[in-house]
Short mmCIF file of C-alpha atoms in Angstrom, two decimals:
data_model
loop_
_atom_site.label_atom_id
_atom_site.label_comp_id
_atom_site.label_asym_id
_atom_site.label_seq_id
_atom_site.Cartn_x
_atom_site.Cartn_y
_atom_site.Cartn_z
CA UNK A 1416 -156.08 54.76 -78.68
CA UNK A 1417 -153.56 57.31 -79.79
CA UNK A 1418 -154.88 61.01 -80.49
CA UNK A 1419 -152.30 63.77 -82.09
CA UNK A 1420 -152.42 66.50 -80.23
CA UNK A 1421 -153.49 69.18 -82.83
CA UNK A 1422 -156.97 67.32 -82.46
CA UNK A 1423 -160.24 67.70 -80.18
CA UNK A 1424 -160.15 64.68 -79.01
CA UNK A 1425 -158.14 64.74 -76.33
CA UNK A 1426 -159.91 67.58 -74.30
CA UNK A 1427 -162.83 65.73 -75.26
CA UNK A 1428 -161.28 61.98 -73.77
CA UNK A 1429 -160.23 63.97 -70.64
CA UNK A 1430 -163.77 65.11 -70.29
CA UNK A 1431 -165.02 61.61 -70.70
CA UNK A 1432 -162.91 60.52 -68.60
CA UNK A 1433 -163.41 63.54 -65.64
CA UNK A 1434 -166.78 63.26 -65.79
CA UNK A 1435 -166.89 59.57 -65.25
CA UNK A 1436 -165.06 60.13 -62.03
CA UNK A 1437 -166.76 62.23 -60.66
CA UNK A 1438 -170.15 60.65 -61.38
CA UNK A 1439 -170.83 58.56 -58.17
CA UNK A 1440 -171.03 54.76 -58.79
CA UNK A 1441 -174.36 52.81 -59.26
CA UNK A 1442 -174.59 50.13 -56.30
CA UNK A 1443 -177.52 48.24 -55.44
CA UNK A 1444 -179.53 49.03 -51.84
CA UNK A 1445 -177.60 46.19 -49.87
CA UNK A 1446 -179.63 44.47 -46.32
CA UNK A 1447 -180.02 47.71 -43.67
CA UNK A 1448 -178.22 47.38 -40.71
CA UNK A 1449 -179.74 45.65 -38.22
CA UNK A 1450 -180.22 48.98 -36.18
CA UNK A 1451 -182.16 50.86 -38.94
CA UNK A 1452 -184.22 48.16 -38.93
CA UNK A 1453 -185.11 48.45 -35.42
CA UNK A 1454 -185.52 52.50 -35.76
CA UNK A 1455 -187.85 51.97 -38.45
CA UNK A 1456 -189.57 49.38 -36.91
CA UNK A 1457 -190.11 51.40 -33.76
CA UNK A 1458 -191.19 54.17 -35.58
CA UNK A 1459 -194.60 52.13 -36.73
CA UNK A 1460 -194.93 51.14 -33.14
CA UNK A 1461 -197.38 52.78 -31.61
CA UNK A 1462 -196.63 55.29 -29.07
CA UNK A 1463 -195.59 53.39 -25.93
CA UNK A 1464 -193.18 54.12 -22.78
CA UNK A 1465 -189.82 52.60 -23.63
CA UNK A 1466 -186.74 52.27 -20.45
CA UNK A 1467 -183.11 52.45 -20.70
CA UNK A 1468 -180.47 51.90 -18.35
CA UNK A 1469 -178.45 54.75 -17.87
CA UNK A 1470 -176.35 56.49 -15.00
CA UNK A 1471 -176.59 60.23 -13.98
CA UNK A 1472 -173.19 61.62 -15.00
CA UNK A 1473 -174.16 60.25 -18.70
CA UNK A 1474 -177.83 62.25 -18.76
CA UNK A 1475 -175.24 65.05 -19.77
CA UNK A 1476 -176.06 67.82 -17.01
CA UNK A 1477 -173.34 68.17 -15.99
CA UNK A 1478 -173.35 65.56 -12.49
CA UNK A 1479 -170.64 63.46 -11.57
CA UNK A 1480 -172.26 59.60 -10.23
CA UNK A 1481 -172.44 56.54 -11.11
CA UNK A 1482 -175.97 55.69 -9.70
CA UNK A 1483 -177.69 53.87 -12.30
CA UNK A 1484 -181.65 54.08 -12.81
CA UNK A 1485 -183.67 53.36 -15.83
CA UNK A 1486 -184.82 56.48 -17.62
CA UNK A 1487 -188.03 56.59 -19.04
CA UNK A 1488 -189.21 57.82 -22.57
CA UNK A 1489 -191.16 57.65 -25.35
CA UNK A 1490 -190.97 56.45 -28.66
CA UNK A 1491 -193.24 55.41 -31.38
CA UNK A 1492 -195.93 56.64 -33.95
CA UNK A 1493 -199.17 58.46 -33.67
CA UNK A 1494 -200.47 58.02 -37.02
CA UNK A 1495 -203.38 56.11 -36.50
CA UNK A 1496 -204.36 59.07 -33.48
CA UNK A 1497 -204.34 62.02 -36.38
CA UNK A 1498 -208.10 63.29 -35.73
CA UNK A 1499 -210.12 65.09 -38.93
CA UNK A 1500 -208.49 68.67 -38.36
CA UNK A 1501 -204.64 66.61 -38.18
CA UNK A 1502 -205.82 65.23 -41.86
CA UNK A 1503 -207.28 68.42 -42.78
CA UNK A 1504 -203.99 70.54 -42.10
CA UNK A 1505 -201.66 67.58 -43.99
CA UNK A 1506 -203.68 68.00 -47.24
CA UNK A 1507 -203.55 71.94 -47.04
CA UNK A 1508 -200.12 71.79 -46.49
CA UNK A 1509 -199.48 69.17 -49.61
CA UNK A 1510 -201.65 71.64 -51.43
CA UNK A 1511 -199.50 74.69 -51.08
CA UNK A 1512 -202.56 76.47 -48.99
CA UNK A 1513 -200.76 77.18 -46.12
CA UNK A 1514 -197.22 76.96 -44.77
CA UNK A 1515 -196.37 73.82 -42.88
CA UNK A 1516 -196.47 74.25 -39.40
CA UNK A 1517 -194.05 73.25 -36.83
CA UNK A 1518 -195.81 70.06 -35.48
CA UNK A 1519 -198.40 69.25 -38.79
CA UNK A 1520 -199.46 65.53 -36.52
CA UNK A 1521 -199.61 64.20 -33.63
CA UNK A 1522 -196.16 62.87 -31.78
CA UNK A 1523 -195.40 60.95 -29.13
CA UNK A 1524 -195.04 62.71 -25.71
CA UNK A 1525 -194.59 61.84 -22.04
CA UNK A 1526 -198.34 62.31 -20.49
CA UNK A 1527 -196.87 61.87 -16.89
CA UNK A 1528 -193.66 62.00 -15.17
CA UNK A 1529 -191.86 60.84 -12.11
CA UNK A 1530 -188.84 62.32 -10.45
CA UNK A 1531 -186.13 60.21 -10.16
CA UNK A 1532 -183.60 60.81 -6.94
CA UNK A 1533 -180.40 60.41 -6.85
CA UNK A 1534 -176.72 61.87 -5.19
CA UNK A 1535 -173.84 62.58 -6.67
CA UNK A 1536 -169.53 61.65 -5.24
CA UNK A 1537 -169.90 65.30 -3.56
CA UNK A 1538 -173.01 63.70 -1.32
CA UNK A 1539 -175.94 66.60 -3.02
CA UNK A 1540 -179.27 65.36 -3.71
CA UNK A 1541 -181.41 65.81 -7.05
CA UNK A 1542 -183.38 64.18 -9.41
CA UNK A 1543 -184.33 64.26 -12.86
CA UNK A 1544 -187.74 63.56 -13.88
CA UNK A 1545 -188.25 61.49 -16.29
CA UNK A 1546 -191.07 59.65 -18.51
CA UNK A 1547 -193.82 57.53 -16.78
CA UNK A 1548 -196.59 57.09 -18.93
CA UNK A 1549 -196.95 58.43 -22.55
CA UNK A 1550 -199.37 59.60 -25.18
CA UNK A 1551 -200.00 61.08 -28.69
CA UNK A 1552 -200.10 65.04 -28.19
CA UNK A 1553 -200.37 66.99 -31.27
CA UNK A 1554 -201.62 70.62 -32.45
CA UNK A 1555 -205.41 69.84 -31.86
CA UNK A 1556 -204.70 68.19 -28.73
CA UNK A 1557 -202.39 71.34 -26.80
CA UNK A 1558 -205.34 74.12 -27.90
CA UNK A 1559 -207.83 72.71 -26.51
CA UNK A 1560 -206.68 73.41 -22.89
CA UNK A 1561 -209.21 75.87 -22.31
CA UNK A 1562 -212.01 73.37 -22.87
CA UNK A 1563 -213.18 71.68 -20.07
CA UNK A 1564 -212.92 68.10 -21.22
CA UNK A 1565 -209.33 67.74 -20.05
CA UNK A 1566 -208.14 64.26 -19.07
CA UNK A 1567 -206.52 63.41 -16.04
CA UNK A 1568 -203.14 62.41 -17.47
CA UNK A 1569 -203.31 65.98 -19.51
CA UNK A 1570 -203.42 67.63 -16.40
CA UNK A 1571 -200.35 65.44 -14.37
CA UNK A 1572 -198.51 66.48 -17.74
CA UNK A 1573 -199.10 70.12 -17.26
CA UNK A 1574 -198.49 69.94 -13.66
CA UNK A 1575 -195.14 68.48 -14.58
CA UNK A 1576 -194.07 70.74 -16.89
CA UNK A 1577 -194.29 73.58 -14.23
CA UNK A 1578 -191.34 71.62 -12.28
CA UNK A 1579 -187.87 71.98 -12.72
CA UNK A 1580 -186.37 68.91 -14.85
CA UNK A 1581 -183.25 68.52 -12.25
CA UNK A 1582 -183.61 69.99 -8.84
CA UNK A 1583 -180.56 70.44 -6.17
CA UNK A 1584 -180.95 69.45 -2.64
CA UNK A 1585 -178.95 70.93 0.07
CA UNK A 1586 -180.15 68.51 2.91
CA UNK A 1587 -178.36 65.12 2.96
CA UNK A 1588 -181.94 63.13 3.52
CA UNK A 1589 -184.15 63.28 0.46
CA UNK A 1590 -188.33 63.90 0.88
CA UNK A 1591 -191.21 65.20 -0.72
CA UNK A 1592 -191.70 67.06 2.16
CA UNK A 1593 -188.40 68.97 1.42
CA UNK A 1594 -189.46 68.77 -2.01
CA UNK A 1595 -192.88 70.63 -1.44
CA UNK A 1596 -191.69 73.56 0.53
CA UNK A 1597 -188.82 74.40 -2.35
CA UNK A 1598 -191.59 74.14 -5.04
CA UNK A 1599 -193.41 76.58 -3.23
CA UNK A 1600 -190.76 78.99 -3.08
CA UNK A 1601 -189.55 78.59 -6.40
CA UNK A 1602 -192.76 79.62 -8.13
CA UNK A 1603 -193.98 83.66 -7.56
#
């Protein structure tokens, strides 16, 4: 098509033709990857302990071995452990009533831990604790510590948190006696 150039039509065929560019291009959803699949999949899990091989220099804290261990965590969903005052807060926050808070449901949490041991190439002991058993914690859940209905495993969980997540060892021999005194010292 040939335009003269005293006419509109060409700035108007060169927007046309801009804005067509830059307009991204209609595709149709393809097949997900195989790993979003998975993710979403483990998402409507329900909360469970999952394990992964991993060594200690690739935790990312900054040790140099290649001990391998399997690391525990926790994955999964903990919709169908949202209690009345978890349902309560989601339709507030839908409404516009109140802001949304930081954690609006329950998620899924390590209830207990267990500290892994392990040494590094320079011969010093640690460990890193890690996941043992898990469980849907959520807003309702963490106030009500000063009720007296507290479950065991919410009690191994608090106990847990008050260690260190990787601990140095000077002595070449690693024990929880060793481990007990240093705890004791560490805490005023």
């Amino acid at each position: 098509m040939r335009v003269r150039a005293d006419s509109p039509w060409p700035s108007l065929y060169l927007l046309i033709i801009t804005s067509s560019l830059l307009r991204p291009a209609v595709t149709r959803p393809g097949p997900a990857s195989r790993s979003d699949e998975q993710q979403q999949r483990r998402r409507r899990e329900p909360c469970r302990l999952r394990q992964v091989a991993v060594t200690v220099s690739e935790l990312g804290l900054g040790y140099v071995s290649q001990e391998e261990f399997l690391f525990g965590y926790c994955e999964g969903s903990c919709r169908e452990r949202r209690d009345t005052y978890d349902l309560v807060l989601e339709q507030l926050v839908r409404a516009g009533t109140v802001d949304a808070p930081a954690h609006a449901s329950p998620c899924c949490r390590p209830s207990a831990y267990v500290p892994q041991p392990f040494f590094t190439v320079d011969h010093v002991a640690g460990y890193v604790m890690h996941a043992e058993a898990c469980a849907c914690v959520g807003a309702s859940s963490s106030s009500s510590s000063s009720s007296s209905s507290s479950s065991s495993s919410a009690a191994a969980a608090s106990a847990a948190s008050k260690r260190p997540l990787v601990k140095k060892s000077s002595s070449s021999m690693w024990s929880e006696e060793d481990d007990d005194e240093e705890e004791e010292e560490e805490r005023p």
